[in-house]
Amino acid sequence: MRVRAQIAMVMNLDKCIGCHTCSVTCKNVWTNRQGAEYMWWNNVETRPGPGYPRQWENQDKYNGGWALSGGKLVLRVELKKSYKPPGLDDYYHPWTYDYEVLFSETQAEQQPVARPISLVTNEPVDVKYGPNWNDDLAGTEYILEDVNMSETERAVYTQFKDVFMMYLPRICNHCLNPSCLAACPRKAIYKREEDGIVLVDQTRCRGYRYCVAACPYKKVYYNWKTGKSEKCIFCYPRVEAGQPTVCSLTCVGKIRYMGVLLYDADKVLDVAAEPDPKRLVRRFADEVLLDPYDPNVVAAAREAGIPDDWIAAARRSPVYKMVKVWKVAFPLHPEFRTLPMVFYVPPLSPVVTTYENAYGAKITDIMPKVSELRIPIQYLANMFTAGDTALVEQALKKLLAVRIYERAKNVAEPGLAEKAKAALQEAGLSEADAEEMYRLFAIARFEDRFVIPTNPKRYTNQPQVQRGVVGLP
C-alpha cells in the first residue's frame, strides 16, 4: 500500500442554478489576458447539449483518454495514431467589437454599428459560436449533439413536455491517471505529490499540444500568444493557504465541497485497466480510495510522510463522506480511465410537482418510481457511472430519502414518520446518516464545505509535521 493524499472536489448538481459566477470569477483571476480569451478553466454547460468545446465527450472524434489494448492501458491518441486537438471552430473565435467606429464615424442617416473583430487576427469576423451558445437551450436541436443521449432520447426534444435540463460545471479533474501528463513528450505536465494538483511547467512546455489532444475532458488549452499549454491550477496558491478555489468561494448555489482524499497509488493503474467500464466506479471507490479511520491506512500514511493534520482533515472531509461512505457522488466519464478527482452528485428532477401532478402521489410514494424521474437515469449513468444505472438510482434514492426524513420532522401528516423510516431503510441509510447528509447538503457552513489543511512544502520523506497535535491514534 502506497498512500498518497489529494485535495478533491464534489459538485452537487441539484443546487447548480447555471449563473456562471464561477466561470466569470475564474476568468477574471486567471485567464483575463491576451492569448487566453477563449480559455474557460471553469465553464458551465447546459445539458443535454454539445458542451465546450463542441462534443468534447466524443472520443471517436478527439481520441482522448485511455483505451485497453491487450489488457494494458494505452493512450487513445497513440492507439489510433491520430492527435486531434480541437480547433477554434470547436471552441469559438475570440472577438471584441470595433467600438471606435461609434465615436469616429462621420454623421450619416444610418446609426453606426460596432462590428465584431477577431482578437487573434484583428480582422472582421462572423460570430457563429460561443462558450455558452446553447445556454438554457436543452430543448432545441443542440440536444442532437449530446453523445450521452440514446437515439430514443434524442427524439425527446421534439416533445417539449418531456424535455429535461440540467447544468454541468466543469474544471480540470486533476486525475490520478492523467492522460495529458502521459502524452507530453517534454514532461512539462506533472502531478504534485503533496496534494495531487496537476500543473504545467511553463519553462518546459513547447506547445506541441499533445496534452490538449490526449485530455478527454479538453481542459488543457493552447495559448496562441505564448505558444504554451495552460490549464486549471486548482487555485493552488489559495489551497496551500487552506482556502478554497475561487470558483468554490464565489459559487452562488454553494454547490462545491473540497476536502482531502487518501488513496492507494499502487492500485491506480490496476483499477484504471478494469476491463468492464461499469465496474470502474465501484472499484475506484472501494479499492483506490482509502478509509482514513483504518489503523493500517493511518500507519501507511504516516510512513509516507503525510502529516497528521492531513489525516485528520481526510476524516472530516465532505468529499470522503459523499464519495466513499454514502456513495452519492461519482466521477465524470470514468470510462475515460483517468480516475478523476472531481466528483458530481447527480441532480434530482422536479420531484414533488411532477409526481403530484402526474400520479397524484405524495413525496413519500416516490421511492419505487425513482427510475421514472424526468431526467433519465440512463442519461445520468452515461455521464457519471459508465452506464451503471444501479449506482445512480441508489444515489437518488438516498437523496430522496433524506428529503422524506426531513419532511417528516416538520410536517404533521399521519403515518409520515413511519414512511420516512421505511424510505431510509430502502435507501440503506441510518437516521444519523440522514441528519449528516441534510447538514452537509442543505445548511453546511463554510468550514463544513471546505476542509483544506495548509500545505507543507513537500511532506514525502520530510520530518513529520505536527505529529500528535491532532490526537490521532
CSV table of C-alpha atoms in Angstrom, one decimal:
chain,number,residue,atom,x,y,z
A,1,MET,CA,0.0,0.0,0.0
A,2,ARG,CA,1.5,3.3,-1.1
A,3,VAL,CA,-0.7,6.0,0.4
A,4,ARG,CA,-1.0,9.5,-1.1
A,5,ALA,CA,-3.2,12.4,-0.3
A,6,GLN,CA,-5.2,14.6,-2.7
A,7,ILE,CA,-7.3,17.7,-2.5
A,8,ALA,CA,-10.5,16.7,-4.3
A,9,MET,CA,-13.9,18.4,-5.0
A,10,VAL,CA,-17.5,17.5,-5.1
A,11,MET,CA,-20.2,19.4,-7.0
A,12,ASN,CA,-23.9,19.0,-6.1
A,13,LEU,CA,-25.7,19.4,-9.4
A,14,ASP,CA,-29.0,19.5,-7.7
A,15,LYS,CA,-28.1,23.0,-6.5
A,16,CYS,CA,-26.4,24.5,-9.6
A,17,ILE,CA,-28.5,27.4,-11.0
A,18,GLY,CA,-26.4,28.0,-14.1
A,19,CYS,CA,-25.5,31.6,-13.1
A,20,HIS,CA,-21.9,31.2,-14.4
A,21,THR,CA,-20.5,33.2,-11.5
A,22,CYS,CA,-17.8,30.6,-11.0
A,23,SER,CA,-16.8,30.9,-14.7
A,24,VAL,CA,-16.6,34.7,-14.5
A,25,THR,CA,-14.6,34.9,-11.3
A,26,CYS,CA,-12.2,32.2,-12.6
A,27,LYS,CA,-11.8,34.1,-15.9
A,28,ASN,CA,-11.1,37.4,-14.1
A,29,VAL,CA,-8.5,35.9,-11.8
A,30,TRP,CA,-6.6,33.5,-14.1
A,31,THR,CA,-7.3,34.0,-17.8
A,32,ASN,CA,-8.1,37.7,-18.3
A,33,ARG,CA,-5.2,38.3,-20.7
A,34,GLN,CA,-4.2,38.1,-24.3
A,35,GLY,CA,-3.9,34.6,-25.7
A,36,ALA,CA,-6.3,33.2,-23.1
A,37,GLU,CA,-9.5,34.8,-24.3
A,38,TYR,CA,-11.2,31.5,-25.3
A,39,MET,CA,-9.9,29.6,-22.2
A,40,TRP,CA,-12.6,28.8,-19.7
A,41,TRP,CA,-10.8,26.8,-17.0
A,42,ASN,CA,-14.2,26.7,-15.3
A,43,ASN,CA,-17.3,26.5,-17.6
A,44,VAL,CA,-20.9,25.7,-17.0
A,45,GLU,CA,-22.6,23.6,-19.7
A,46,THR,CA,-26.4,23.3,-20.3
A,47,ARG,CA,-27.3,19.6,-20.6
A,48,PRO,CA,-28.3,17.9,-22.8
A,49,GLY,CA,-26.1,19.8,-25.3
A,50,PRO,CA,-22.8,19.7,-27.2
A,51,GLY,CA,-20.6,21.1,-24.3
A,52,TYR,CA,-17.5,23.1,-24.6
A,53,PRO,CA,-15.5,22.6,-26.7
A,54,ARG,CA,-18.2,21.2,-29.0
A,55,GLN,CA,-18.7,17.5,-28.5
A,56,TRP,CA,-15.7,17.1,-26.2
A,57,GLU,CA,-17.1,13.8,-25.0
A,58,ASN,CA,-16.9,12.2,-28.5
A,59,GLN,CA,-13.6,10.3,-28.3
A,60,ASP,CA,-14.3,8.9,-31.8
A,61,LYS,CA,-13.7,12.4,-32.9
A,62,TYR,CA,-10.9,13.5,-30.5
A,63,ASN,CA,-9.3,10.2,-29.3
A,64,GLY,CA,-8.8,11.5,-25.8
A,65,GLY,CA,-8.2,9.4,-22.6
A,66,TRP,CA,-7.0,5.8,-22.3
A,67,ALA,CA,-8.1,2.6,-24.0
A,68,LEU,CA,-7.3,-1.0,-23.4
A,69,SER,CA,-5.1,-2.9,-25.8
A,70,GLY,CA,-4.2,-6.5,-24.9
A,71,GLY,CA,-5.3,-5.8,-21.4
A,72,LYS,CA,-2.9,-2.9,-21.0
A,73,LEU,CA,-3.6,0.9,-20.8
A,74,VAL,CA,-2.7,2.7,-23.9
A,75,LEU,CA,-3.3,6.4,-24.8
A,76,ARG,CA,-6.1,6.5,-27.3
A,77,VAL,CA,-4.2,9.0,-29.4
A,78,GLU,CA,-1.3,6.5,-29.7
A,79,LEU,CA,-3.6,3.6,-30.3
A,80,LYS,CA,-5.4,5.5,-33.1
A,81,LYS,CA,-2.2,7.1,-34.3
A,82,SER,CA,-4.1,10.4,-34.6
A,83,TYR,CA,-3.7,13.5,-32.5
A,84,LYS,CA,-6.8,15.7,-32.9
A,85,PRO,CA,-6.8,18.8,-30.7
A,86,PRO,CA,-9.9,20.9,-31.1
A,87,GLY,CA,-9.7,23.9,-33.4
A,88,LEU,CA,-11.0,27.4,-32.9
A,89,ASP,CA,-14.2,26.4,-34.6
A,90,ASP,CA,-14.8,23.7,-31.8
A,91,TYR,CA,-14.3,26.4,-29.2
A,92,TYR,CA,-15.1,29.8,-30.7
A,93,HIS,CA,-13.2,32.5,-32.4
A,94,PRO,CA,-12.5,35.1,-29.6
A,95,TRP,CA,-13.7,38.5,-30.6
A,96,THR,CA,-14.3,42.1,-29.4
A,97,TYR,CA,-16.1,44.9,-31.1
A,98,ASP,CA,-14.9,47.9,-33.1
A,99,TYR,CA,-16.2,50.4,-30.6
A,100,GLU,CA,-14.0,53.2,-32.0
A,101,VAL,CA,-16.4,53.5,-35.0
A,102,LEU,CA,-19.2,54.6,-32.7
A,103,PHE,CA,-17.2,57.7,-31.9
A,104,SER,CA,-15.2,58.3,-35.1
A,105,GLU,CA,-17.9,57.6,-37.8
A,106,THR,CA,-19.0,60.7,-39.7
A,107,GLN,CA,-22.6,61.8,-39.4
A,108,ALA,CA,-24.9,59.7,-41.6
A,109,GLU,CA,-28.6,58.7,-41.8
A,110,GLN,CA,-27.8,55.2,-40.5
A,111,GLN,CA,-26.8,54.6,-36.9
A,112,PRO,CA,-23.1,53.4,-36.7
A,113,VAL,CA,-22.6,49.7,-35.8
A,114,ALA,CA,-19.7,48.2,-33.8
A,115,ARG,CA,-18.9,45.1,-35.8
A,116,PRO,CA,-17.1,42.0,-34.3
A,117,ILE,CA,-13.3,42.0,-34.7
A,118,SER,CA,-11.1,38.9,-34.2
A,119,LEU,CA,-8.8,39.1,-31.2
A,120,VAL,CA,-6.4,36.7,-33.0
A,121,THR,CA,-6.2,38.4,-36.4
A,122,ASN,CA,-7.7,41.8,-35.7
A,123,GLU,CA,-9.9,41.2,-38.8
A,124,PRO,CA,-13.7,41.4,-39.0
A,125,VAL,CA,-15.2,38.0,-38.1
A,126,ASP,CA,-18.6,36.4,-38.4
A,127,VAL,CA,-19.6,35.2,-34.9
A,128,LYS,CA,-21.1,31.7,-35.2
A,129,TYR,CA,-20.5,30.1,-31.9
A,130,GLY,CA,-19.5,30.8,-28.3
A,131,PRO,CA,-18.8,29.2,-25.0
A,132,ASN,CA,-22.4,29.4,-23.8
A,133,TRP,CA,-24.0,29.5,-27.2
A,134,ASN,CA,-26.7,26.9,-26.2
A,135,ASP,CA,-27.2,28.2,-22.7
A,136,ASP,CA,-30.7,27.1,-21.4
A,137,LEU,CA,-31.5,25.6,-24.9
A,138,ALA,CA,-31.7,21.9,-23.9
A,139,GLY,CA,-35.0,21.6,-25.7
A,140,THR,CA,-33.6,22.5,-29.1
A,141,GLU,CA,-31.7,20.8,-31.9
A,142,TYR,CA,-28.5,21.2,-29.8
A,143,ILE,CA,-29.6,18.0,-28.0
A,144,LEU,CA,-28.7,16.1,-31.1
A,145,GLU,CA,-25.0,16.8,-30.5
A,146,ASP,CA,-25.0,15.2,-27.0
A,147,VAL,CA,-23.2,11.9,-27.2
A,148,ASN,CA,-24.8,10.7,-23.9
A,149,MET,CA,-28.3,10.6,-25.5
A,150,SER,CA,-29.6,7.4,-27.0
A,151,GLU,CA,-31.4,7.6,-30.3
A,152,THR,CA,-34.7,7.3,-28.5
A,153,GLU,CA,-33.8,10.1,-26.1
A,154,ARG,CA,-32.7,12.3,-29.0
A,155,ALA,CA,-36.3,12.3,-30.2
A,156,VAL,CA,-37.5,13.7,-26.9
A,157,TYR,CA,-36.6,17.3,-27.9
A,158,THR,CA,-39.5,17.4,-30.3
A,159,GLN,CA,-41.9,16.9,-27.4
A,160,PHE,CA,-41.5,19.9,-25.1
A,161,LYS,CA,-43.3,18.4,-22.2
A,162,ASP,CA,-40.7,15.7,-21.9
A,163,VAL,CA,-37.6,18.0,-22.2
A,164,PHE,CA,-35.3,18.0,-19.2
A,165,MET,CA,-32.4,20.3,-18.4
A,166,MET,CA,-29.5,20.4,-16.0
A,167,TYR,CA,-26.3,22.3,-15.6
A,168,LEU,CA,-22.8,20.8,-15.6
A,169,PRO,CA,-20.0,22.9,-14.2
A,170,ARG,CA,-16.5,21.6,-15.3
A,171,ILE,CA,-12.9,22.2,-14.3
A,172,CYS,CA,-9.8,20.2,-14.7
A,173,ASN,CA,-10.3,16.9,-12.8
A,174,HIS,CA,-6.7,16.6,-11.6
A,175,CYS,CA,-6.9,12.9,-12.3
A,176,LEU,CA,-5.0,10.1,-10.6
A,177,ASN,CA,-4.1,8.7,-14.0
A,178,PRO,CA,-3.9,11.8,-16.2
A,179,SER,CA,-3.6,11.2,-19.9
A,180,CYS,CA,-2.4,14.7,-20.5
A,181,LEU,CA,0.7,14.0,-18.4
A,182,ALA,CA,1.4,10.8,-20.1
A,183,ALA,CA,1.1,12.3,-23.6
A,184,CYS,CA,3.5,15.2,-23.0
A,185,PRO,CA,6.9,14.4,-24.7
A,186,ARG,CA,8.6,17.3,-22.7
A,187,LYS,CA,7.4,16.0,-19.3
A,188,ALA,CA,6.1,19.5,-18.8
A,189,ILE,CA,3.0,18.3,-17.0
A,190,TYR,CA,3.4,16.9,-13.5
A,191,LYS,CA,1.2,15.9,-10.6
A,192,ARG,CA,2.2,17.4,-7.3
A,193,GLU,CA,3.0,14.7,-4.8
A,194,GLU,CA,1.9,16.7,-1.8
A,195,ASP,CA,-1.7,17.5,-2.9
A,196,GLY,CA,-2.3,15.8,-6.2
A,197,ILE,CA,-2.8,19.0,-8.2
A,198,VAL,CA,-1.8,18.6,-11.9
A,199,LEU,CA,0.2,21.6,-13.3
A,200,VAL,CA,2.0,22.6,-16.5
A,201,ASP,CA,5.7,23.7,-16.2
A,202,GLN,CA,5.7,26.7,-18.5
A,203,THR,CA,9.5,26.6,-18.7
A,204,ARG,CA,9.5,23.1,-20.2
A,205,CYS,CA,6.3,23.4,-22.4
A,206,ARG,CA,6.9,23.9,-26.1
A,207,GLY,CA,3.3,24.0,-27.2
A,208,TYR,CA,3.1,20.6,-29.0
A,209,ARG,CA,-0.5,20.3,-27.9
A,210,TYR,CA,-0.3,16.5,-27.4
A,211,CYS,CA,-1.8,17.2,-24.0
A,212,VAL,CA,-4.7,19.1,-25.5
A,213,ALA,CA,-5.5,16.1,-27.7
A,214,ALA,CA,-5.0,13.5,-25.0
A,215,CYS,CA,-7.1,15.1,-22.3
A,216,PRO,CA,-10.6,13.5,-22.8
A,217,TYR,CA,-12.2,16.4,-21.0
A,218,LYS,CA,-10.5,19.0,-23.1
A,219,LYS,CA,-9.4,21.0,-20.1
A,220,VAL,CA,-5.9,21.8,-21.4
A,221,TYR,CA,-5.7,24.9,-23.6
A,222,TYR,CA,-3.2,26.3,-26.1
A,223,ASN,CA,-2.2,29.9,-25.5
A,224,TRP,CA,-1.8,31.3,-29.1
A,225,LYS,CA,0.1,34.3,-27.8
A,226,THR,CA,2.8,32.5,-25.7
A,227,GLY,CA,2.8,29.2,-27.6
A,228,LYS,CA,2.4,27.1,-24.5
A,229,SER,CA,-0.3,25.0,-22.9
A,230,GLU,CA,-2.3,26.1,-19.9
A,231,LYS,CA,-5.0,24.6,-17.6
A,232,CYS,CA,-6.8,25.0,-14.4
A,233,ILE,CA,-4.3,25.1,-11.5
A,234,PHE,CA,-7.0,24.3,-8.8
A,235,CYS,CA,-6.1,27.8,-7.4
A,236,TYR,CA,-3.1,26.1,-5.7
A,237,PRO,CA,-1.8,29.4,-4.1
A,238,ARG,CA,-5.1,29.6,-2.2
A,239,VAL,CA,-5.3,25.8,-1.4
A,240,GLU,CA,-1.8,25.9,0.0
A,241,ALA,CA,-3.0,28.5,2.5
A,242,GLY,CA,-6.1,26.4,3.4
A,243,GLN,CA,-8.5,28.4,1.3
A,244,PRO,CA,-11.0,27.1,-1.3
A,245,THR,CA,-10.7,27.7,-5.0
A,246,VAL,CA,-12.1,30.9,-6.4
A,247,CYS,CA,-14.9,29.1,-8.2
A,248,SER,CA,-15.9,27.4,-4.9
A,249,LEU,CA,-15.7,30.5,-2.9
A,250,THR,CA,-17.9,32.6,-5.2
A,251,CYS,CA,-20.4,29.8,-6.1
A,252,VAL,CA,-23.9,31.3,-5.6
A,253,GLY,CA,-25.6,28.0,-5.1
A,254,LYS,CA,-22.9,26.7,-2.7
A,255,ILE,CA,-22.7,23.5,-4.7
A,256,ARG,CA,-19.0,22.9,-4.2
A,257,TYR,CA,-17.2,21.0,-1.5
A,258,MET,CA,-13.5,20.4,-1.0
A,259,GLY,CA,-11.5,18.1,1.1
A,260,VAL,CA,-8.7,15.5,1.4
A,261,LEU,CA,-8.9,12.0,0.0
A,262,LEU,CA,-6.4,9.3,0.8
A,263,TYR,CA,-5.7,6.8,-2.0
A,264,ASP,CA,-3.6,3.8,-2.7
A,265,ALA,CA,-1.2,4.8,-5.6
A,266,ASP,CA,-0.4,1.1,-6.1
A,267,LYS,CA,-4.0,0.4,-7.1
A,268,VAL,CA,-4.4,3.2,-9.6
A,269,LEU,CA,-3.2,1.5,-12.8
A,270,ASP,CA,-4.8,-1.8,-11.9
A,271,VAL,CA,-8.2,-0.3,-11.4
A,272,ALA,CA,-7.9,2.0,-14.4
A,273,ALA,CA,-7.3,-1.1,-16.5
A,274,GLU,CA,-10.5,-2.8,-15.4
A,275,PRO,CA,-12.0,-4.5,-18.5
A,276,ASP,CA,-15.6,-3.8,-17.6
A,277,PRO,CA,-16.2,0.0,-17.6
A,278,LYS,CA,-19.3,-0.4,-15.4
A,279,ARG,CA,-17.1,-1.8,-12.6
A,280,LEU,CA,-14.7,1.1,-12.7
A,281,VAL,CA,-16.6,3.4,-10.3
A,282,ARG,CA,-17.2,0.7,-7.7
A,283,ARG,CA,-13.6,-0.4,-7.7
A,284,PHE,CA,-12.4,3.2,-7.7
A,285,ALA,CA,-14.3,3.9,-4.5
A,286,ASP,CA,-13.7,0.6,-2.8
A,287,GLU,CA,-10.1,-0.2,-3.7
A,288,VAL,CA,-8.3,3.1,-4.7
A,289,LEU,CA,-9.9,5.5,-2.2
A,290,LEU,CA,-8.9,4.6,1.4
A,291,ASP,CA,-10.6,4.8,4.8
A,292,PRO,CA,-8.7,7.4,7.0
A,293,TYR,CA,-10.1,5.7,10.1
A,294,ASP,CA,-8.4,2.4,9.2
A,295,PRO,CA,-5.3,2.0,11.5
A,296,ASN,CA,-3.3,0.3,8.7
A,297,VAL,CA,-4.1,3.2,6.4
A,298,VAL,CA,-3.1,5.7,9.0
A,299,ALA,CA,0.2,3.9,9.7
A,300,ALA,CA,1.0,3.7,5.9
A,301,ALA,CA,0.1,7.4,5.5
A,302,ARG,CA,2.5,8.4,8.3
A,303,GLU,CA,5.2,6.2,6.8
A,304,ALA,CA,4.7,8.0,3.5
A,305,GLY,CA,5.2,11.3,5.3
A,306,ILE,CA,1.6,12.6,5.3
A,307,PRO,CA,1.2,14.9,8.2
A,308,ASP,CA,-1.3,14.1,11.0
A,309,ASP,CA,-3.3,17.2,10.3
A,310,TRP,CA,-3.9,16.0,6.7
A,311,ILE,CA,-5.1,12.6,8.0
A,312,ALA,CA,-7.4,14.4,10.4
A,313,ALA,CA,-8.7,16.6,7.5
A,314,ALA,CA,-9.3,13.4,5.5
A,315,ARG,CA,-11.6,12.1,8.3
A,316,ARG,CA,-13.6,15.4,8.3
A,317,SER,CA,-13.6,15.7,4.5
A,318,PRO,CA,-17.1,16.1,3.0
A,319,VAL,CA,-15.7,14.6,-0.2
A,320,TYR,CA,-14.8,11.4,1.6
A,321,LYS,CA,-18.3,11.1,3.0
A,322,MET,CA,-20.0,11.7,-0.3
A,323,VAL,CA,-17.8,9.6,-2.4
A,324,LYS,CA,-16.6,6.8,-0.2
A,325,VAL,CA,-19.1,6.5,2.7
A,326,TRP,CA,-22.5,7.4,1.2
A,327,LYS,CA,-21.6,6.8,-2.5
A,328,VAL,CA,-23.8,9.6,-3.8
A,329,ALA,CA,-21.0,11.4,-5.8
A,330,PHE,CA,-19.4,10.0,-9.0
A,331,PRO,CA,-16.6,10.9,-11.4
A,332,LEU,CA,-17.4,12.4,-14.8
A,333,HIS,CA,-17.0,9.8,-17.5
A,334,PRO,CA,-15.0,7.1,-15.6
A,335,GLU,CA,-14.8,5.1,-18.8
A,336,PHE,CA,-12.0,7.5,-20.0
A,337,ARG,CA,-9.9,5.7,-17.3
A,338,THR,CA,-8.2,8.8,-16.0
A,339,LEU,CA,-9.7,8.3,-12.5
A,340,PRO,CA,-10.9,11.9,-12.0
A,341,MET,CA,-10.7,13.6,-8.6
A,342,VAL,CA,-13.6,15.9,-9.1
A,343,PHE,CA,-17.0,14.2,-8.4
A,344,TYR,CA,-20.6,15.0,-9.0
A,345,VAL,CA,-23.8,14.4,-7.1
A,346,PRO,CA,-26.4,13.7,-9.8
A,347,PRO,CA,-29.4,16.0,-9.9
A,348,LEU,CA,-32.9,15.1,-8.8
A,349,SER,CA,-35.8,16.0,-11.1
A,350,PRO,CA,-38.5,18.5,-10.1
A,351,VAL,CA,-39.8,15.8,-7.8
A,352,VAL,CA,-42.8,16.9,-5.8
A,353,THR,CA,-44.7,18.9,-8.5
A,354,THR,CA,-44.1,16.3,-11.2
A,355,TYR,CA,-45.4,13.4,-9.2
A,356,GLU,CA,-48.3,15.1,-7.5
A,357,ASN,CA,-49.5,16.2,-11.0
A,358,ALA,CA,-48.7,13.0,-12.9
A,359,TYR,CA,-49.5,10.4,-10.3
A,360,GLY,CA,-51.4,12.2,-7.6
A,361,ALA,CA,-48.7,10.9,-5.3
A,362,LYS,CA,-47.1,12.4,-2.2
A,363,ILE,CA,-43.3,12.6,-2.0
A,364,THR,CA,-43.3,9.5,0.3
A,365,ASP,CA,-44.7,7.4,-2.6
A,366,ILE,CA,-41.9,8.3,-5.0
A,367,MET,CA,-39.2,5.8,-3.9
A,368,PRO,CA,-40.5,2.9,-6.1
A,369,LYS,CA,-40.7,5.3,-9.0
A,370,VAL,CA,-37.2,6.8,-8.8
A,371,SER,CA,-36.3,5.2,-12.1
A,372,GLU,CA,-39.1,7.1,-13.8
A,373,LEU,CA,-37.9,10.6,-12.9
A,374,ARG,CA,-37.9,13.3,-15.6
A,375,ILE,CA,-34.1,13.2,-16.1
A,376,PRO,CA,-33.5,9.7,-17.5
A,377,ILE,CA,-31.4,7.5,-15.2
A,378,GLN,CA,-29.6,6.1,-18.2
A,379,TYR,CA,-28.5,9.6,-19.3
A,380,LEU,CA,-27.0,10.3,-15.9
A,381,ALA,CA,-25.4,6.9,-15.8
A,382,ASN,CA,-23.8,7.5,-19.2
A,383,MET,CA,-22.2,10.6,-17.8
A,384,PHE,CA,-21.2,9.5,-14.3
A,385,THR,CA,-21.0,5.7,-13.9
A,386,ALA,CA,-20.1,4.4,-17.4
A,387,GLY,CA,-23.7,3.3,-17.8
A,388,ASP,CA,-24.2,1.6,-14.4
A,389,THR,CA,-27.8,2.7,-13.7
A,390,ALA,CA,-28.0,0.9,-10.4
A,391,LEU,CA,-25.4,3.2,-8.8
A,392,VAL,CA,-27.2,6.4,-9.9
A,393,GLU,CA,-30.6,5.0,-8.9
A,394,GLN,CA,-29.3,4.2,-5.4
A,395,ALA,CA,-27.8,7.6,-5.0
A,396,LEU,CA,-31.0,9.3,-6.0
A,397,LYS,CA,-32.9,7.1,-3.6
A,398,LYS,CA,-30.6,8.3,-0.8
A,399,LEU,CA,-31.1,11.9,-1.6
A,400,LEU,CA,-34.9,11.4,-1.8
A,401,ALA,CA,-34.9,9.5,1.5
A,402,VAL,CA,-33.2,12.4,3.3
A,403,ARG,CA,-35.9,14.8,1.9
A,404,ILE,CA,-38.7,12.5,3.1
A,405,TYR,CA,-37.0,12.2,6.5
A,406,GLU,CA,-36.7,15.9,7.0
A,407,ARG,CA,-40.2,16.5,5.8
A,408,ALA,CA,-41.5,14.0,8.4
A,409,LYS,CA,-39.8,16.1,11.1
A,410,ASN,CA,-41.6,19.2,10.1
A,411,VAL,CA,-45.0,18.2,8.6
A,412,ALA,CA,-47.8,16.8,10.7
A,413,GLU,CA,-49.1,14.1,8.3
A,414,PRO,CA,-50.5,10.8,9.5
A,415,GLY,CA,-48.1,7.9,9.0
A,416,LEU,CA,-45.3,10.1,7.6
A,417,ALA,CA,-42.8,9.2,10.3
A,418,GLU,CA,-43.2,5.5,9.5
A,419,LYS,CA,-42.8,6.2,5.8
A,420,ALA,CA,-39.7,8.2,6.4
A,421,LYS,CA,-38.1,5.3,8.3
A,422,ALA,CA,-39.1,2.9,5.5
A,423,ALA,CA,-37.5,5.3,3.0
A,424,LEU,CA,-34.2,5.4,4.9
A,425,GLN,CA,-34.2,1.6,5.2
A,426,GLU,CA,-34.8,1.2,1.5
A,427,ALA,CA,-32.0,3.6,0.7
A,428,GLY,CA,-29.6,1.9,3.1
A,429,LEU,CA,-29.2,5.0,5.4
A,430,SER,CA,-29.4,5.4,9.2
A,431,GLU,CA,-31.1,8.4,10.9
A,432,ALA,CA,-27.6,9.6,11.8
A,433,ASP,CA,-26.6,9.4,8.1
A,434,ALA,CA,-29.7,11.4,7.1
A,435,GLU,CA,-29.0,14.1,9.7
A,436,GLU,CA,-25.4,14.5,8.5
A,437,MET,CA,-26.4,14.4,4.8
A,438,TYR,CA,-29.0,17.1,5.4
A,439,ARG,CA,-26.5,19.2,7.3
A,440,LEU,CA,-23.9,19.0,4.5
A,441,PHE,CA,-26.2,19.3,1.5
A,442,ALA,CA,-28.6,21.9,2.9
A,443,ILE,CA,-27.2,24.0,5.7
A,444,ALA,CA,-23.4,23.4,5.8
A,445,ARG,CA,-21.2,26.2,7.0
A,446,PHE,CA,-18.0,27.4,5.2
A,447,GLU,CA,-15.8,25.2,7.5
A,448,ASP,CA,-18.0,22.2,6.8
A,449,ARG,CA,-17.9,22.5,3.0
A,450,PHE,CA,-14.2,23.3,2.8
A,451,VAL,CA,-11.9,21.1,4.9
A,452,ILE,CA,-8.5,22.1,3.5
A,453,PRO,CA,-5.3,21.7,5.5
A,454,THR,CA,-2.5,24.1,4.9
A,455,ASN,CA,0.1,22.7,2.5
A,456,PRO,CA,3.6,21.9,3.7
A,457,LYS,CA,6.3,22.4,1.0
A,458,ARG,CA,6.7,18.7,0.5
A,459,TYR,CA,5.8,16.1,3.0
A,460,THR,CA,7.2,13.0,1.5
A,461,ASN,CA,10.4,12.0,3.2
A,462,GLN,CA,10.2,15.1,5.4
A,463,PRO,CA,10.0,15.2,9.2
A,464,GLN,CA,6.5,14.6,10.5
A,465,VAL,CA,4.6,17.9,10.8
A,466,GLN,CA,2.5,18.4,13.9
A,467,ARG,CA,2.7,14.7,14.9
A,468,GLY,CA,0.3,14.1,17.8
A,469,VAL,CA,-1.1,17.6,17.9
A,470,VAL,CA,-4.4,16.5,16.5
A,471,GLY,CA,-4.7,13.5,18.7
A,472,LEU,CA,-4.8,10.7,16.1
A,473,PRO,CA,-4.5,7.1,17.3
